PDB file of C-alpha atoms in Angstrom:
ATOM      1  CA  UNK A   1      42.459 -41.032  56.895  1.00 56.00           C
ATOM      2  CA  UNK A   2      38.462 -41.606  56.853  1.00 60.00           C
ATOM      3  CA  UNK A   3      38.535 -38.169  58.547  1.00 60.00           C
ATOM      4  CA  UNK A   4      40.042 -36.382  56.075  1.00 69.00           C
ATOM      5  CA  UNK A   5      38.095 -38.104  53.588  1.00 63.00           C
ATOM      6  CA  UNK A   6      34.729 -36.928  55.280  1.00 67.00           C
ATOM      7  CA  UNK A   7      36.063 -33.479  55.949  1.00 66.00           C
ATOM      8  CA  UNK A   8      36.426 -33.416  51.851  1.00 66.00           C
ATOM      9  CA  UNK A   9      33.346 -35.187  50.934  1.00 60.00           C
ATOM     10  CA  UNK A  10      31.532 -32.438  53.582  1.00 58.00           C
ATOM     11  CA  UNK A  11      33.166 -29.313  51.801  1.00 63.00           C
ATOM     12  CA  UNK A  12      32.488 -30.511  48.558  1.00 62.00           C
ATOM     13  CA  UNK A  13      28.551 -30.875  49.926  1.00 57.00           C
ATOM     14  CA  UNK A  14      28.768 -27.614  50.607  1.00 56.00           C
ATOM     15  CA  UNK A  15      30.312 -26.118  47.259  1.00 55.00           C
ATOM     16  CA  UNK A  16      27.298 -28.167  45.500  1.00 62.00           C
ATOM     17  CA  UNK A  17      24.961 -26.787  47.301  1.00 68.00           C
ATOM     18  CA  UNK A  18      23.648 -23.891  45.772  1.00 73.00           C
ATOM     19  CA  UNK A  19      21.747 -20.929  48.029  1.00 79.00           C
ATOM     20  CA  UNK A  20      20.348 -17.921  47.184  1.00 82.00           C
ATOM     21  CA  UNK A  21      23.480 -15.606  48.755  1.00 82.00           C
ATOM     22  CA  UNK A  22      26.033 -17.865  46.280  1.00 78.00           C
ATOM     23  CA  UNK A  23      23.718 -16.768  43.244  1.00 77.00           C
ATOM     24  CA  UNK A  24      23.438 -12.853  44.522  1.00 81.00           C
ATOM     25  CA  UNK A  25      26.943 -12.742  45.287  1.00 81.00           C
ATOM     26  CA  UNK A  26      28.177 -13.791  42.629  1.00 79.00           C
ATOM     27  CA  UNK A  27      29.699 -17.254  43.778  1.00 81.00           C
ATOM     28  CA  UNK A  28      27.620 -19.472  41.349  1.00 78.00           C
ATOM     29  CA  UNK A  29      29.796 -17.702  38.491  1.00 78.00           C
ATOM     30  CA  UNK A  30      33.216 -19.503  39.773  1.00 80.00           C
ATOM     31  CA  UNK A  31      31.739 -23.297  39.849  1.00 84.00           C
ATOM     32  CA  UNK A  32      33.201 -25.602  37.444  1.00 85.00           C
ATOM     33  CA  UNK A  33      29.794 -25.488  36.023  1.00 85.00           C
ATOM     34  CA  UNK A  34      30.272 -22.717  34.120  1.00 83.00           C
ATOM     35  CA  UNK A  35      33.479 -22.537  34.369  1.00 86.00           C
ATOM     36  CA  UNK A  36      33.263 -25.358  31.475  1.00 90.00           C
ATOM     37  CA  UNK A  37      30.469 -24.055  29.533  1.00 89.00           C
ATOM     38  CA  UNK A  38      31.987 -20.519  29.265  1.00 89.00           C
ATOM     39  CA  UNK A  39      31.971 -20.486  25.539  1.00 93.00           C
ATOM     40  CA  UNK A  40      28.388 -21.372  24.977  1.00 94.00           C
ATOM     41  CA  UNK A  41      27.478 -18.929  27.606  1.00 92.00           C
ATOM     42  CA  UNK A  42      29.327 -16.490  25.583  1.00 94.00           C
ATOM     43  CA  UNK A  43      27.618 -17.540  22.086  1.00 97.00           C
ATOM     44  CA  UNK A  44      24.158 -17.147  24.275  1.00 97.00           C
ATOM     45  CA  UNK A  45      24.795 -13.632  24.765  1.00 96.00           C
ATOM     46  CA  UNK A  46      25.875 -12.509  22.027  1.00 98.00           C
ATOM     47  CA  UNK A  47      22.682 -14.174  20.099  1.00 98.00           C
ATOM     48  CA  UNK A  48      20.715 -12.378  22.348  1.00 98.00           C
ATOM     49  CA  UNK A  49      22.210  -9.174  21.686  1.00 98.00           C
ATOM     50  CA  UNK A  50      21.938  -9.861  18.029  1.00 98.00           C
ATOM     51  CA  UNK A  51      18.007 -10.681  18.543  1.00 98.00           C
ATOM     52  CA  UNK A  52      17.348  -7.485  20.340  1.00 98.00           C
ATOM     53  CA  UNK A  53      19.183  -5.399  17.966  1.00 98.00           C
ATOM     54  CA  UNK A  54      17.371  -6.963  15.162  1.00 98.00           C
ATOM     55  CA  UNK A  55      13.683  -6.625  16.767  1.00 98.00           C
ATOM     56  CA  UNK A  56      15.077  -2.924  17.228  1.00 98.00           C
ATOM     57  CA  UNK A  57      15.733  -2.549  13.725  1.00 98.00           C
ATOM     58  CA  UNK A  58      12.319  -4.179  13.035  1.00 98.00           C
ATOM     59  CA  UNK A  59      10.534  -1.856  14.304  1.00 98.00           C
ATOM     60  CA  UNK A  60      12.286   1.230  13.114  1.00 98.00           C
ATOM     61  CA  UNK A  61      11.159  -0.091   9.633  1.00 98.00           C
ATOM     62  CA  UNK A  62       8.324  -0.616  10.016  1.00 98.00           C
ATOM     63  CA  UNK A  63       7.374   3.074  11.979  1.00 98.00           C
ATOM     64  CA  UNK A  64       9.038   4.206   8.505  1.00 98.00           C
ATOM     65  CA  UNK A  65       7.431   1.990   6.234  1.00 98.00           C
ATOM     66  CA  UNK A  66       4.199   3.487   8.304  1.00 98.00           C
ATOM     67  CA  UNK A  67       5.466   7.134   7.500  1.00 98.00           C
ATOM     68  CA  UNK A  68       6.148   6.887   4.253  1.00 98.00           C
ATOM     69  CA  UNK A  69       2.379   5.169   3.503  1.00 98.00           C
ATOM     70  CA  UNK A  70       1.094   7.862   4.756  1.00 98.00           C
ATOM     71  CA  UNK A  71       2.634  10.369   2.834  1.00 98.00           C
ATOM     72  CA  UNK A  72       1.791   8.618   0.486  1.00 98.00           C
ATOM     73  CA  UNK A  73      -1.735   9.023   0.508  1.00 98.00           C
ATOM     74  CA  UNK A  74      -1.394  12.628   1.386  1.00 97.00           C
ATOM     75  CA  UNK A  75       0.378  12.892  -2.352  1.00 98.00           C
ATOM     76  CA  UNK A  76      -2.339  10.716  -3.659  1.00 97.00           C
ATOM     77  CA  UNK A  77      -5.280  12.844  -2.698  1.00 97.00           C
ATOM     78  CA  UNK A  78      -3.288  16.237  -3.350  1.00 97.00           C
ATOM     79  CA  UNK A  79      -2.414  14.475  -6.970  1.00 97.00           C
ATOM     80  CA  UNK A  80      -6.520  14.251  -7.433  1.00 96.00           C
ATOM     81  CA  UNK A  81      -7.611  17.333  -6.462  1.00 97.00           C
ATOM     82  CA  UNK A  82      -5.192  19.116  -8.772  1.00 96.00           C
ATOM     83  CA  UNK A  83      -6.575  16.605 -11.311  1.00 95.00           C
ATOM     84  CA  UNK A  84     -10.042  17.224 -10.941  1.00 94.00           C
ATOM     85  CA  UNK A  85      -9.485  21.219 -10.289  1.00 92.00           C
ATOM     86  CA  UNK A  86      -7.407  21.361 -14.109  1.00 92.00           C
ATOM     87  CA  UNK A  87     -10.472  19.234 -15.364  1.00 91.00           C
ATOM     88  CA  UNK A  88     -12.774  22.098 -14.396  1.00 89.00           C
ATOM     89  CA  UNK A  89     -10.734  24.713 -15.428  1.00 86.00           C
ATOM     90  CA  UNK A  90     -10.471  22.799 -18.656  1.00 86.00           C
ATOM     91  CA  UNK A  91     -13.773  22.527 -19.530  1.00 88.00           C
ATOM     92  CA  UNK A  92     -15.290  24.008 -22.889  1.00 84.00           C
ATOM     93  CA  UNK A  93     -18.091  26.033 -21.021  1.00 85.00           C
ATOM     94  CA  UNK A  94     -15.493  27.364 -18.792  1.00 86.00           C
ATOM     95  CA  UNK A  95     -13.264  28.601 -21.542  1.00 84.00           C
ATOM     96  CA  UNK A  96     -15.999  30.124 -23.545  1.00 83.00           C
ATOM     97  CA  UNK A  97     -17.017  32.201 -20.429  1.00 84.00           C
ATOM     98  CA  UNK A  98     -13.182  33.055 -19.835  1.00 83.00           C
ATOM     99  CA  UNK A  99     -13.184  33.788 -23.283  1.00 83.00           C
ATOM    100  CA  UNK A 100     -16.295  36.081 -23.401  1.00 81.00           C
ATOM    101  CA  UNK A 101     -15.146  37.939 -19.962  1.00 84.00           C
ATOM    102  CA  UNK A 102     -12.051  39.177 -21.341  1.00 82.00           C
ATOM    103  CA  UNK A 103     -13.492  40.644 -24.523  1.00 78.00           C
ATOM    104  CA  UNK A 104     -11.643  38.667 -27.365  1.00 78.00           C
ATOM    105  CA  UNK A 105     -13.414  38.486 -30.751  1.00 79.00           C
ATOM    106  CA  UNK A 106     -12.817  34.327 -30.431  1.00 80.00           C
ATOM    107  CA  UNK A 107     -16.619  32.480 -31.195  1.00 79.00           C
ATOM    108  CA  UNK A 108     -17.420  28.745 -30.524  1.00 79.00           C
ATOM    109  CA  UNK A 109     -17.955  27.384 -34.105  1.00 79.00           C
ATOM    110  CA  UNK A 110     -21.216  26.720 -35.765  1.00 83.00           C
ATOM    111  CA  UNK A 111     -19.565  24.504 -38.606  1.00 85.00           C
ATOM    112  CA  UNK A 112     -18.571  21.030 -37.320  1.00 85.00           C
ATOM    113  CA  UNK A 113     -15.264  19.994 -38.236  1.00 83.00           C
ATOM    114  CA  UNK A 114     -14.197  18.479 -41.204  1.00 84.00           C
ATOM    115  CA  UNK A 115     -11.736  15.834 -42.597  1.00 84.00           C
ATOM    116  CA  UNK A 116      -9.505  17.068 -45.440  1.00 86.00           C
ATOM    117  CA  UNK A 117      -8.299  14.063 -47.916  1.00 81.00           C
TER     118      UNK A 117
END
């Protein structure tokens, strides 16, 4: 009877002890170890799928927050030198020499302007 009993107690030695061909192979996966704590190792996964989809969608965000600042500014400058080329064009001494260059009988006054009551 002690025989048998040391014959278990030796096998179940064996099963504890862990080696680097029961983790490659595969064997680790069927101790009652994780047999028991399937669940959470599910839940783990699954989190970390979640976190690596979310970092992933993170950064696609922010590479199109990035392109759309930039554009931005390209607008923003374009907007100013259309500004500042209308303000030229706009300019009393410009029209008077448009004015004069196309032969119109149009004069700049000589009498300021007036308020009628």
């Amino acid at each position: 009877m002690e025989g048998t009993v040391n014959k278990k107690a030796a096998e179940e030695k064996k099963k504890k002890r862990t080696s680097l061909k029961s983790i490659l192979g595969g064997d680790i996966l069927a101790t009652d170890f994780f047999r028991r704590q399937t669940k959470l190792l599910v839940l783990i996964m699954v989190m970390v799928i979640f976190y690596i989809h979310n970092r992933y969608a993170s950064q696609q965000q922010q590479i199109e927050i990035d392109k759309l600042k930039k554009e931005l500014i390209d607008i923003k400058y374009d907007a100013l030198t259309r500004s500042s080329e209308l303000m030229e064009k706009s300019r009393q001494s410009r029209i008077e020499n448009y004015i004069s260059s196309k032969e119109s009988d149009l004069q700049t006054s000589t009498n300021p302007p007036y308020l009628i009551k």
